[in-house]
mmCIF file of C-alpha atoms in Angstrom:
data_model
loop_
_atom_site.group_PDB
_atom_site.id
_atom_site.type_symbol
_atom_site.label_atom_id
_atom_site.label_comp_id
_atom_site.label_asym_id
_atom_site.label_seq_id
_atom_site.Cartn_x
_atom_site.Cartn_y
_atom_site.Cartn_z
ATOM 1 C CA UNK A 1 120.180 -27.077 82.455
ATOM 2 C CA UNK A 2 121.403 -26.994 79.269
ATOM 3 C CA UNK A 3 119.415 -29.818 78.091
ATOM 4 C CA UNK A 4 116.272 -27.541 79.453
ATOM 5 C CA UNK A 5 117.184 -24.393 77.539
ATOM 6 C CA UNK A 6 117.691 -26.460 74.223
ATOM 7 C CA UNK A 7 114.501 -28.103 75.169
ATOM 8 C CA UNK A 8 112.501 -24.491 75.472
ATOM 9 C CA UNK A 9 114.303 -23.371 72.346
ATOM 10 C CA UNK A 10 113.134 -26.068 70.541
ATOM 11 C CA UNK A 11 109.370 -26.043 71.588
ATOM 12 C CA UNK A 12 109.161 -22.304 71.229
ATOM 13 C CA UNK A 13 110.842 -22.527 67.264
ATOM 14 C CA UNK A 14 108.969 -25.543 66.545
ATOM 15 C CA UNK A 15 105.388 -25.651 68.506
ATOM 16 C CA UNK A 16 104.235 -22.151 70.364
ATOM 17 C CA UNK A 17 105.938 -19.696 67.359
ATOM 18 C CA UNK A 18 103.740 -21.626 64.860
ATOM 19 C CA UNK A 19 100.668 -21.658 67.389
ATOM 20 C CA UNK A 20 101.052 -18.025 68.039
ATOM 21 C CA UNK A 21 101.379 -17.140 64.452
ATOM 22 C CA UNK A 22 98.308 -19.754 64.040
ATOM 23 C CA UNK A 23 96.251 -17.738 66.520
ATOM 24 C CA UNK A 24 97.139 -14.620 65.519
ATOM 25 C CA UNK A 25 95.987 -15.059 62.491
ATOM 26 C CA UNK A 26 92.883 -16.144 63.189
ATOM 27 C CA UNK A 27 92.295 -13.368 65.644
ATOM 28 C CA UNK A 28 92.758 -11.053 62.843
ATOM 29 C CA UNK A 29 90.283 -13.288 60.858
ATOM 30 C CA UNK A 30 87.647 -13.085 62.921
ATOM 31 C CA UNK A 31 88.145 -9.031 63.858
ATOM 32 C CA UNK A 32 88.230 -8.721 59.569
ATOM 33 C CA UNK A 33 84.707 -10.430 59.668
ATOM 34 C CA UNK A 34 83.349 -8.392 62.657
ATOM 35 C CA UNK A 35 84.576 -5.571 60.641
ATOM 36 C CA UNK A 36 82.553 -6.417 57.448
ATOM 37 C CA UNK A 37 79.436 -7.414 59.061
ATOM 38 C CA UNK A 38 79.536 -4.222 60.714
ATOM 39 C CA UNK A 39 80.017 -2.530 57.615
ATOM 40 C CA UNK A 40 76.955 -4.654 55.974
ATOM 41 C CA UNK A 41 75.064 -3.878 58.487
ATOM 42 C CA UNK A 42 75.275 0.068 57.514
ATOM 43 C CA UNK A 43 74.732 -1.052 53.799
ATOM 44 C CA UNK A 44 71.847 -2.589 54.788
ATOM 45 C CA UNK A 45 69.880 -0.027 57.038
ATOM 46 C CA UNK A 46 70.697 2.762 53.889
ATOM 47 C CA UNK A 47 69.439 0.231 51.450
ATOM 48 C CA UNK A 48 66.380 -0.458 53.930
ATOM 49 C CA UNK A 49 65.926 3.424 53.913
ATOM 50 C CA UNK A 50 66.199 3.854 50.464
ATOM 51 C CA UNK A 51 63.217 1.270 49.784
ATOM 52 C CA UNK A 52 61.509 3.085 52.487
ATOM 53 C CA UNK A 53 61.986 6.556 50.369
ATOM 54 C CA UNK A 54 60.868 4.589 46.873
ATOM 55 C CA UNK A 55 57.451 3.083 48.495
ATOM 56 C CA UNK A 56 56.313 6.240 49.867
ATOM 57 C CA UNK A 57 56.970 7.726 46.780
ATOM 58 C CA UNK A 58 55.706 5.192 44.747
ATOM 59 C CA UNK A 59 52.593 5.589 47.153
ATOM 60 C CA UNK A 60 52.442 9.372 46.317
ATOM 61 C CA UNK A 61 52.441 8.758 42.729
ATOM 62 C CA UNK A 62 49.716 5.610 42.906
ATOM 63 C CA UNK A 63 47.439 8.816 45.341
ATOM 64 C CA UNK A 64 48.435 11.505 42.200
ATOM 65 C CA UNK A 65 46.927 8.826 39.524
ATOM 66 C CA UNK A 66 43.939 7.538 41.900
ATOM 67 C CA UNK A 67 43.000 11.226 41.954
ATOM 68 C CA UNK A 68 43.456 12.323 38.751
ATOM 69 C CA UNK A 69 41.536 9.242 37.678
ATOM 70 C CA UNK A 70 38.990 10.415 39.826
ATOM 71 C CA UNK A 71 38.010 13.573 38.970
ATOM 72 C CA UNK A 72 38.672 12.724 35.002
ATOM 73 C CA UNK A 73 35.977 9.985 35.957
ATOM 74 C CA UNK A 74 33.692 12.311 37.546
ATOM 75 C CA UNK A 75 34.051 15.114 34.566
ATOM 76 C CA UNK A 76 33.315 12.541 32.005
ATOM 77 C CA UNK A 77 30.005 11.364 34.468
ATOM 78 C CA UNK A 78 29.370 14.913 34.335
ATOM 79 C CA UNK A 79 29.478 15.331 30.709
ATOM 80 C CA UNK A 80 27.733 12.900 29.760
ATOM 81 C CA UNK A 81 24.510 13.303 32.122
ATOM 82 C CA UNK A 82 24.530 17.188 30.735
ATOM 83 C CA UNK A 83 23.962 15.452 27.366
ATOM 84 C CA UNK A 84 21.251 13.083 28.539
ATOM 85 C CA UNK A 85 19.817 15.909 30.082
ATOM 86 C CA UNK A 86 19.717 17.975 26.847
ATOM 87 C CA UNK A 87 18.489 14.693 24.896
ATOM 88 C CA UNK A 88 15.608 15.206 27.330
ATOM 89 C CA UNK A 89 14.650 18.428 26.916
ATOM 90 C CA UNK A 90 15.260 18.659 23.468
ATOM 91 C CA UNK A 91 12.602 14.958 23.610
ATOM 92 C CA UNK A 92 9.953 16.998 26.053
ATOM 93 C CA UNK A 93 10.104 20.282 23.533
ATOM 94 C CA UNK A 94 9.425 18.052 20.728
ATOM 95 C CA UNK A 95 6.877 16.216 22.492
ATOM 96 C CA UNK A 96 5.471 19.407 23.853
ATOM 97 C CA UNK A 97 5.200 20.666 20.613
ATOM 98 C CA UNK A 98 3.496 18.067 18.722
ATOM 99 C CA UNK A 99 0.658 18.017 21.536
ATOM 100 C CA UNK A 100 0.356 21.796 21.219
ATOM 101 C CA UNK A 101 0.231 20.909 16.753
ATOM 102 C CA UNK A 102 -2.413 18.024 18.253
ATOM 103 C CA UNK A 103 -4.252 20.659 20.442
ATOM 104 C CA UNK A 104 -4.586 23.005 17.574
ATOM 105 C CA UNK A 105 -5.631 20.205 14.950
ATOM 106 C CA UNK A 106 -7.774 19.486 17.838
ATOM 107 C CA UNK A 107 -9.357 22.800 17.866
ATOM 108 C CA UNK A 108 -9.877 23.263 14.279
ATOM 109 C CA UNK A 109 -11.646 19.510 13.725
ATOM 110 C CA UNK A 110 -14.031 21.151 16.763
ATOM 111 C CA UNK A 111 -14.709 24.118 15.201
ATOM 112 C CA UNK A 112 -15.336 23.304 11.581
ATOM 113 C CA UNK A 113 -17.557 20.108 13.541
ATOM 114 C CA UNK A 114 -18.760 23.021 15.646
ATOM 115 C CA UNK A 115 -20.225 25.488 12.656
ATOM 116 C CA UNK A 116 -21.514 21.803 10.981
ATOM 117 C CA UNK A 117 -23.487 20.935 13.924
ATOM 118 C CA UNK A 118 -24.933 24.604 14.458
ATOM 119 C CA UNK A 119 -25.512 25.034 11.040
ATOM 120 C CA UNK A 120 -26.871 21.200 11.057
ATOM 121 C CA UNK A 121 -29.520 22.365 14.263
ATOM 122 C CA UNK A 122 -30.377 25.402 12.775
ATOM 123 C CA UNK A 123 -31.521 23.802 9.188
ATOM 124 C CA UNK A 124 -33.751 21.658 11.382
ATOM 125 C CA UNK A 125 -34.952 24.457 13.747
ATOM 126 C CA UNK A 126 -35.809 26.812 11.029
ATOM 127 C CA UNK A 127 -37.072 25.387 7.984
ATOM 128 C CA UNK A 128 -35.682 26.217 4.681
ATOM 129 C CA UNK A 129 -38.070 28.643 2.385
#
């Protein structure tokens, strides 16, 4: 008996203390990673929602510009079709103009041709004395 209590002395100071302390360890290892993947896994879903917070803002800001851009676009459209538009008119006056100068000249060539002609027709209708 005393050979089987040395026996269990020895095996438990020599193999199952170091086994235990073996496994314990490593049970405390593996809890350690659990822990941190836990942990990253909480890191992770706030840095998912933070780029979840910068795209839609970056979206708001790319909607801002598109718009702006827009309706600077659409002034500038406007702008310059209010000048063509006064090119135009300021074209038809001028053209209106020089066919009311050409309607006049016009006139004036007819009735100086006019008073020849009459005058021309009356020298041969009524002789001269």
């Amino acid at each position: 008996m005393v050979e089987f209590l040395l026996l269990m002395f020895a095996l438990d100071k020599i193999y199952y203390t170091p086994l235990g302390k073996f496994m314990d360890e490593r049970d405390a290892a593996i809890k350690e990673k659990l822990n941190s993947v836990k942990d990253t896994s909480e890191e992770v879903k706030q840095l998912e929602e933070q780029a979840a917070a910068i795209m839609r803002a970056a979206r708001a800001e790319i909607s801002a510009a598109l718009s702006k851009m827009k309706k600077e676009t659409e002034l500038e459209v406007e702008q310059k079709l209010a000048e063509g538009r006064k090119k135009i008119e300021a074209e038809l006056q001028e053209a209106l103009a020089n066919l009311e100068k050409q309607k006049e000249d016009t006139v004036k060539s007819l009735d100086s041709q006019i008073a020849a002609l009459s005058q021309n027709i009356v020298n041969k209708v009524l002789p001269v004395q």
